């Protein structure tokens, strides 16, 4: 028997299937030729990072817009780094953004014909391929001990030479099968390495969908493909999984760009179709010193997608913000199509900037304001309710008391051509509307009211009494305001601010002061949504009662 075959059988006595069997079990997908098959391949090492959401969104949208397929694969081969239970959290967080995979690892189960989608369950599949490589003399067992490797690393560092196992440093590159068999029979521990035939003096030419044509140095590293624990490294799992899951576009973070020559050589050696690649820019932030740094789990709260959930930023707002950093023409599209669902926007690689994606929280906030202002009263009520059900039970109860009352409150300056941008997140809402509820109002009334100290108590009381008598809630907004001016004049206030400024002594104050007295009386605050709407929503009985309560309080 050929010695390579003997070696392969010694290492994998139980592996009987072949690559041909795998090709049959996982056939090319039956999709249109332009359909893109993409995936998100998280390692279960924590929460959903905002940068991962960015990348997943790109993967998901390209699959959807080409009638392709998007799946999720759990990359848990680095079991030392794994945090149990985080896989399902990631999936649930994606679901919040309506990013629902067509197949793959779905948190509590797996779905799809290309299963298993959890790498630690695929050891047998990797072994089938590795066995074949060993038979063909393209992979070999390496017996270097960790001490030897550490020494190699130190020496390379000291001499300032490129680190790694290549050329003369790949000690077992040319080991004969005979020697390997002997050492294995002697129970010497080993890993399996890929036998590179590359040369660092050669260049390869590869195409990246975002970066265009790239000239890269050929790989010559004998990378580990099977670790001592029997699991593959990222590179080898990428080769086998993306081939047999039939991914045709690998969209992943730019930190993988330097390993592209390794992947190129692996695919070439197998004679498998090289997928398309797009390496997305890292999501960065302007640092305190003005430079740029990676958006980091450790320093930035907004690096965790859960941050946006906790505060109740509208999810569409975050997605729209990410779309603005993914494609430079998104904002223009949004202006031209203010009410169209962003799913209609087609992503393109040529509008992608490869120059670091800068995360700008102020812009996120502005977009969220915009998004919230464009919701109908029903939409914002439903969304606020969903958010409050998890994050603010007091607010949920307020909505439960009377949903249509809450909708009316939310409808202030909404569903009009230029809606008011009051809120940036759901957690802003409660504080600004509590006064609409009498029990809360009564509590708030116990505090001192912020009336302007330059206006005397008598004048304040006079304004309140006159308003109570003269206000007509049946008027439309313009007429109501004219009537308020009339009330101001009756009380000795000027109905025009400019006029007032020219001749302050002649007046008790101006129309703004009158409105402010009414506002404070209704809301206990100097800032509020539109006063006319507040009075309409409270209705005559309740606003009159509030006037009486305030009069009694300040008298
Ligand atoms: N598990 C890898 C990571 O989290 C996946 C990279 C890829 O998409 O290929 O970085």
XYZ file of N, CA and C and ligand atoms in Angstrom, residues 39 41 43 75 234 252 256, ligand 1:
31
model
N -23.513 34.414 4.255
C -23.715 33.902 5.613
C -23.132 34.850 6.641
N -21.189 34.325 10.218
C -20.507 33.200 10.862
C -19.921 33.620 12.207
N -18.674 33.808 16.101
C -18.118 32.947 17.144
C -18.911 33.278 18.398
N -19.423 29.444 14.570
C -18.003 29.086 14.504
C -17.452 28.931 15.920
N -9.713 28.285 11.843
C -10.626 29.100 11.032
C -10.412 28.864 9.537
N -16.987 39.443 4.918
C -16.469 39.325 6.286
C -15.606 40.542 6.588
N -9.722 39.855 8.030
C -9.413 38.581 7.370
C -8.676 38.764 6.048
N -15.967 33.438 12.970
C -15.307 34.441 12.185
C -15.361 35.754 12.929
O -16.167 35.886 13.827
C -16.008 34.545 10.851
C -15.322 35.275 9.789
C -16.042 34.992 8.484
O -17.126 35.565 8.288
O -15.536 34.216 7.699
O -14.596 36.648 12.661
